[in-house]
Amino acid sequence: MFAQPVDYFLAVWFVLAALSTAYVAWDQFRNNPEPVVMKWGFILVTLYMGPLGLLLYVMADKEPAPGEHEEFVKPLWKQGVGSTIHCVAGDATGIILAAVITAVLGLPMWIDLIVEYAAGFAFGLFIFQSLFMKSMMGGTYWENVRKSFMPEFISMNAMMAGMAPVMALLMMGRDMRAMDPTELLFWGVMSLGVIAGFAVAYPVNVWMVARQMKHGLMTERKPKERSDSATALSSHGQPHDAEQIPAHAGQLVHASHSGLQHATSESKSPDRRAHDKHQAHGGHSMRPNVTRPQLAAVTMTTTLMLLGGMTIPALFVNMRLSARDVGGAIMPPSMIMGWDTPGQAMRDMAAIHPREVTRKAKADARGDAELVPELVDGVKVFNLETRVIRWNILPDETVEGYAFNDTIPGPRIRLTEGDRVRIKVTNRLPESTTVHWHGLILPNEMDGPAKITQKPIPPGGSYTYEFTTEQAGTFFYHTHDHVDRQQAFGLYGALIIDPKNTQEAPKADHEYVLQLQEWLKREGLTYPAMLMEGALPNFFTINGKAYPATDTVKMKVGETIKLRFIGSNNNFVHPMHVHGGPFTVVARDGYVLSEAARFDADTVNVGPGQRYDVIWKARRPGKWLVHCHIPHHTTNNNVEHQGGGGLTMILEVEA
């Protein structure tokens, strides 16, 4: 499923990569006169590099017209392309296969890079260089291993120096779906890594071709094609004698001129004639033209490049983590992460992946609807089910959230003091959860803290809470497993307990429950809002809705309303203010205040977990606001809509 804009780009990229690869494969085997190993080299590199691979093929290797391949591939820069293509095709294949295996095995990134290097080097040396090139290089397999070792070592070091930091920094960056081989982003990072590796390895490959340490592009023709090629070259005024071809390309095209070499063989030294005899039978052996100091300097430089590419990412990301540790987490924009950020922290701060959504609530769905119990042998039985839903906080703004019974907040549970209750909680989330009954006196095993008083409820599992209420007042229930994450996503609900003696409760003509919450929605994804860099909220809700989608309560002059403020939010203290005159604070944290302790105010600070019951009297007609007195909390993504936003609702009073 596409979760970020980059996913759409990658889908287009890989379609183009497939088309480019198909064209290169068709043209190579139908038209281009070169050894099979180079054909497959260009095919694989185009598969990994997409349209850029096609560009390299067309600009450096594709025969422009019949018989012109030998002349076309002569320039040193093209020979360097061919050498790098051969390196990348083998090495990248080993690296990518190793990356998939290490991700599946759950190995940490630092081990992943070492295994990738070993696999890439082994695949490039033992298979692509020594095995696939054996028929062209001549000699035994192990002779070719010995001859190819140093060029492959230099080239692989340079390539991995480019690939390693790209892979490590992007895989362990903000969007860690890049560590999961089932995600498009993983393959996008692999493709970008190969491109970076090609770019870094290209200069040393040009140098090695120039010093005849590595093969570049080659031409391989059948006998009839050779004579046709010779005719074509002659008609274009090109030399017949392969000896006149520049050194960096000459040893690569002898196979196509074997018929022409015979004419000049008599004038050559015995050693040179033996060399040409080998070339005429398909060999492409070379005589390196490099001094030991030069070789040592280049080897040392590429080795240092490799060490830098493998170790520098550890200064910025936690290389001890694996794909299993981070679970494809997508982190909030601007979230500060370092080399010591734990994987669990990343998972808790991550966005809800859209594929986890199992229900989409109707746009006008409301939370806090009263849940009707079933009475079984005098016990009030309730059923709560958690799941991931898509929820409208505004008509045109949705969030992914965790919900009880498909609403945010969950349904209101209303009881009477002394009730025996049984509440079965079934977990449909992709992670474990529990439920805590905030502020209640009950048996310890019913309290809900995960791994402390109970085992977490696993995905697909259930747990039954049973207790007798001993209090009366305004309470609420919420998750107590990964609370920083789950409660921020909406896993809470009101719990109202009426006193046995109804005369004990402060009276009002109307009643309204306000459950407060903060949300973080960025770039199409929902993250748990937190008081930390990069995770600050940009939406705020009352009962799961932001103004102007919040409720409007209609009243008449002289009537009263009991407002039950519940700090169901995780982070901020919300100074809740009512326009149109003061209210009387009659209860706090579930306990009714005595007449002497009650006081009048127009603002009350509602912190996370706190509850205040206040009674407000409608003194004048009009639209009177109830809102948080932190202005940012009355905006929607920093913008006011119809005069407000976020934690705002209206008490509409008629005369």
Coordinates of C-alpha atoms in Angstrom, one line a residue, residues 181-443:
P181 CA 12.1 -6.2 1.6
T182 CA 8.3 -6.4 1.1
E183 CA 8.2 -2.6 0.7
L184 CA 8.8 -0.6 -2.5
L185 CA 11.0 1.7 -0.5
F186 CA 13.5 -1.0 0.3
W187 CA 14.1 -1.6 -3.5
G188 CA 14.2 2.1 -4.1
V189 CA 17.0 2.5 -1.6
M190 CA 18.8 -0.5 -3.2
S191 CA 18.5 1.2 -6.6
L192 CA 19.8 4.5 -5.3
G193 CA 22.6 2.7 -3.5
V194 CA 23.6 1.0 -6.7
I195 CA 23.6 4.3 -8.5
A196 CA 25.8 5.9 -5.8
G197 CA 28.1 2.8 -5.9
F198 CA 28.4 3.1 -9.7
A199 CA 29.3 6.8 -9.5
V200 CA 32.0 6.2 -6.9
A201 CA 33.5 3.1 -8.5
Y202 CA 33.6 4.6 -12.0
P203 CA 36.8 6.8 -11.7
V204 CA 38.9 3.9 -10.4
N205 CA 37.6 1.6 -13.1
V206 CA 38.6 4.1 -15.8
W207 CA 42.1 4.2 -14.3
M208 CA 42.3 0.4 -14.2
V209 CA 41.1 0.1 -17.8
A210 CA 43.7 2.7 -18.8
R211 CA 46.4 0.7 -17.0
Q212 CA 45.1 -2.6 -18.5
M213 CA 44.2 -4.1 -15.1
K214 CA 40.5 -4.6 -16.1
H215 CA 38.5 -5.2 -19.2
G216 CA 36.2 -2.6 -20.5
L217 CA 33.8 -3.0 -23.4
M218 CA 34.4 -5.9 -25.8
T219 CA 33.2 -6.9 -29.2
E220 CA 32.6 -10.5 -30.1
R221 CA 31.5 -11.5 -33.6
K222 CA 30.9 -14.7 -35.5
P223 CA 33.3 -15.3 -38.5
K224 CA 30.9 -13.8 -41.0
E225 CA 30.3 -10.8 -38.8
R226 CA 34.0 -10.3 -38.4
S227 CA 34.6 -9.9 -42.2
D228 CA 31.6 -7.6 -42.4
S229 CA 33.0 -5.6 -39.6
A230 CA 36.4 -5.4 -41.3
T231 CA 34.7 -4.2 -44.5
A232 CA 32.7 -1.6 -42.6
L233 CA 35.8 -0.3 -40.9
S234 CA 37.7 -0.2 -44.2
S235 CA 34.8 1.7 -45.9
H236 CA 34.9 4.2 -43.1
G237 CA 38.6 4.7 -43.5
Q238 CA 39.4 2.9 -40.2
P239 CA 42.6 0.8 -39.8
H240 CA 42.5 -2.9 -40.4
D241 CA 45.4 -3.6 -38.1
A242 CA 44.2 -4.1 -34.5
E243 CA 47.6 -2.8 -33.4
Q244 CA 46.6 0.7 -34.4
I245 CA 43.8 0.8 -31.9
P246 CA 44.6 2.7 -28.7
A247 CA 46.0 0.6 -25.8
H248 CA 43.0 0.9 -23.5
A249 CA 40.7 -0.5 -26.1
G250 CA 43.0 -2.6 -28.3
Q251 CA 43.1 -5.7 -26.1
L252 CA 39.3 -5.7 -25.9
V253 CA 38.5 -5.9 -29.6
H254 CA 41.1 -8.4 -30.8
A255 CA 38.5 -11.1 -31.0
S256 CA 36.7 -9.3 -33.6
H257 CA 39.8 -8.7 -35.7
S258 CA 41.4 -12.1 -35.4
G259 CA 41.3 -12.5 -39.1
L260 CA 43.1 -9.2 -39.6
Q261 CA 45.8 -9.9 -37.0
H262 CA 47.4 -12.7 -39.1
A263 CA 48.5 -10.2 -41.7
T264 CA 50.8 -8.4 -39.3
S265 CA 51.9 -11.3 -37.1
E266 CA 55.1 -11.9 -38.9
S267 CA 56.5 -8.5 -37.9
K268 CA 55.8 -9.1 -34.2
S269 CA 58.0 -10.6 -31.5
P270 CA 57.5 -14.3 -30.5
D271 CA 55.9 -13.2 -27.2
R272 CA 53.6 -10.9 -29.0
R273 CA 52.7 -13.5 -31.6
A274 CA 51.9 -16.0 -28.8
H275 CA 49.7 -13.3 -27.2
D276 CA 47.9 -12.6 -30.5
K277 CA 47.4 -16.4 -31.0
H278 CA 45.6 -16.5 -27.7
Q279 CA 43.5 -13.5 -28.6
A280 CA 42.5 -15.2 -31.9
H281 CA 41.1 -18.1 -30.0
G282 CA 38.8 -15.9 -27.9
G283 CA 41.2 -14.9 -25.1
H284 CA 41.3 -11.4 -23.7
S285 CA 44.3 -11.6 -21.3
M286 CA 46.0 -8.3 -20.4
R287 CA 49.4 -7.0 -19.3
P288 CA 48.9 -4.5 -16.5
N289 CA 50.8 -1.3 -16.9
V290 CA 51.0 -0.1 -13.3
T291 CA 53.7 0.4 -10.8
R292 CA 53.6 -1.1 -7.3
P293 CA 53.5 2.4 -5.6
Q294 CA 50.5 3.3 -7.8
L295 CA 48.7 0.1 -7.0
A296 CA 49.4 0.5 -3.3
A297 CA 48.2 4.1 -3.3
V298 CA 45.0 3.3 -5.1
T299 CA 44.3 0.3 -2.9
M300 CA 44.9 2.2 0.3
T301 CA 42.7 5.1 -0.9
T302 CA 39.7 2.9 -1.8
T303 CA 40.1 0.9 1.4
L304 CA 39.9 4.1 3.4
M305 CA 36.9 5.1 1.4
L306 CA 35.3 1.8 2.2
L307 CA 36.0 2.2 5.9
G308 CA 34.5 5.7 5.9
G309 CA 31.4 4.6 4.1
M310 CA 30.9 1.7 6.5
T311 CA 31.5 3.6 9.7
I312 CA 30.4 7.2 9.2
P313 CA 26.7 6.3 9.3
A314 CA 27.2 5.0 12.9
L315 CA 27.6 8.7 13.9
F316 CA 24.0 9.5 12.8
V317 CA 21.9 6.3 13.1
N318 CA 21.6 3.3 15.4
M319 CA 23.5 0.6 13.5
R320 CA 22.7 -1.9 16.2
L321 CA 19.1 -2.1 15.1
S322 CA 17.6 -4.6 12.6
A323 CA 14.5 -4.6 10.4
R324 CA 12.7 -6.5 13.1
D325 CA 13.6 -4.0 15.8
V326 CA 12.1 -1.0 13.9
G327 CA 9.2 -2.8 12.3
G328 CA 9.0 -0.5 9.3
A329 CA 8.4 2.5 11.4
I330 CA 7.7 5.9 9.7
M331 CA 8.9 8.7 12.0
P332 CA 7.4 12.2 12.3
P333 CA 9.0 14.9 10.3
S334 CA 11.8 16.7 12.2
M335 CA 11.9 13.9 14.8
I336 CA 15.4 13.9 16.4
M337 CA 16.9 10.5 16.2
G338 CA 20.5 9.5 16.9
W339 CA 22.9 6.6 17.1
D340 CA 21.4 5.7 20.5
T341 CA 17.7 5.9 19.8
P342 CA 16.1 2.6 20.8
G343 CA 14.1 0.6 18.4
Q344 CA 11.1 0.4 20.8
A345 CA 11.1 4.2 21.0
M346 CA 10.9 4.4 17.2
R347 CA 8.0 2.0 17.0
D348 CA 6.1 3.9 19.7
M349 CA 6.6 7.2 17.9
A350 CA 5.9 5.9 14.5
A351 CA 2.9 6.7 12.3
I352 CA 0.0 4.2 11.9
H353 CA 0.6 2.5 8.6
P354 CA -2.6 3.0 6.5
R355 CA -2.6 -0.7 5.7
E356 CA -3.4 -1.4 9.4
V357 CA -6.7 0.3 9.2
T358 CA -9.5 -2.2 9.3
R359 CA -12.6 0.1 9.5
K360 CA -13.5 3.5 8.2
A361 CA -16.0 5.4 10.4
K362 CA -18.7 7.5 8.7
A363 CA -17.7 11.1 8.4
D364 CA -20.5 12.2 10.8
A365 CA -19.9 9.4 13.3
R366 CA -19.7 10.6 16.9
G367 CA -17.8 9.3 19.9
D368 CA -18.9 9.0 23.5
A369 CA -22.2 7.3 22.8
E370 CA -23.5 5.5 25.9
L371 CA -22.8 1.7 25.9
V372 CA -25.9 -0.3 26.9
P373 CA -24.9 -3.3 29.1
E374 CA -26.4 -6.8 29.1
L375 CA -27.6 -7.9 32.6
V376 CA -26.4 -11.4 33.5
D377 CA -27.3 -12.7 37.0
G378 CA -27.3 -9.2 38.3
V379 CA -23.9 -8.3 36.7
K380 CA -23.7 -5.5 34.1
V381 CA -21.8 -7.0 31.2
F382 CA -20.0 -4.8 28.6
N383 CA -18.0 -5.7 25.5
L384 CA -15.2 -3.5 24.3
E385 CA -13.2 -4.2 21.1
T386 CA -10.1 -2.4 20.0
R387 CA -9.1 -1.9 16.4
V388 CA -7.4 0.6 14.0
I389 CA -9.9 2.9 12.3
R390 CA -9.9 5.9 10.1
W391 CA -11.8 8.7 11.8
N392 CA -12.9 12.2 10.8
I393 CA -11.9 14.9 13.2
L394 CA -13.2 17.4 10.6
P395 CA -15.4 16.8 7.6
D396 CA -12.4 17.0 5.3
E397 CA -9.7 15.8 7.7
T398 CA -9.2 12.2 8.8
V399 CA -6.8 10.6 11.2
E400 CA -5.8 7.0 11.7
G401 CA -6.5 6.0 15.3
Y402 CA -7.0 3.3 17.8
A403 CA -10.6 2.9 18.9
F404 CA -12.8 1.2 21.3
N405 CA -15.9 -0.1 19.5
D406 CA -15.0 1.8 16.3
T407 CA -15.4 5.3 17.8
I408 CA -13.0 7.9 19.2
P409 CA -13.4 8.4 22.1
G410 CA -14.8 5.0 23.0
P411 CA -18.3 4.5 24.2
R412 CA -19.4 6.0 27.5
I413 CA -19.8 3.4 30.3
R414 CA -22.4 4.6 32.8
L415 CA -22.8 2.8 36.1
T416 CA -24.2 3.3 39.5
E417 CA -22.3 3.1 42.7
G418 CA -22.2 -0.5 44.0
D419 CA -22.8 -2.1 40.6
R420 CA -21.1 -5.3 39.8
V421 CA -19.6 -5.1 36.3
R422 CA -17.9 -7.4 33.9
I423 CA -16.1 -5.9 30.9
K424 CA -14.7 -8.2 28.2
V425 CA -11.9 -6.5 26.1
T426 CA -11.0 -8.0 22.8
N427 CA -7.9 -6.8 21.1
R428 CA -7.9 -6.3 17.3
L429 CA -4.9 -4.0 17.2
P430 CA -1.6 -5.0 15.6
E431 CA 0.0 -4.8 19.0
S432 CA -0.8 -5.8 22.6
T433 CA -2.9 -3.6 24.9
T434 CA -4.7 -3.5 28.3
V435 CA -7.3 -1.2 29.9
H436 CA -6.9 0.8 33.1
W437 CA -9.9 2.1 35.0
H438 CA -8.6 5.5 36.0
G439 CA -9.1 6.5 39.6
L440 CA -11.2 3.4 40.6
I441 CA -10.8 1.4 43.8
L442 CA -10.7 -2.2 42.6
P443 CA -8.8 -5.5 42.9

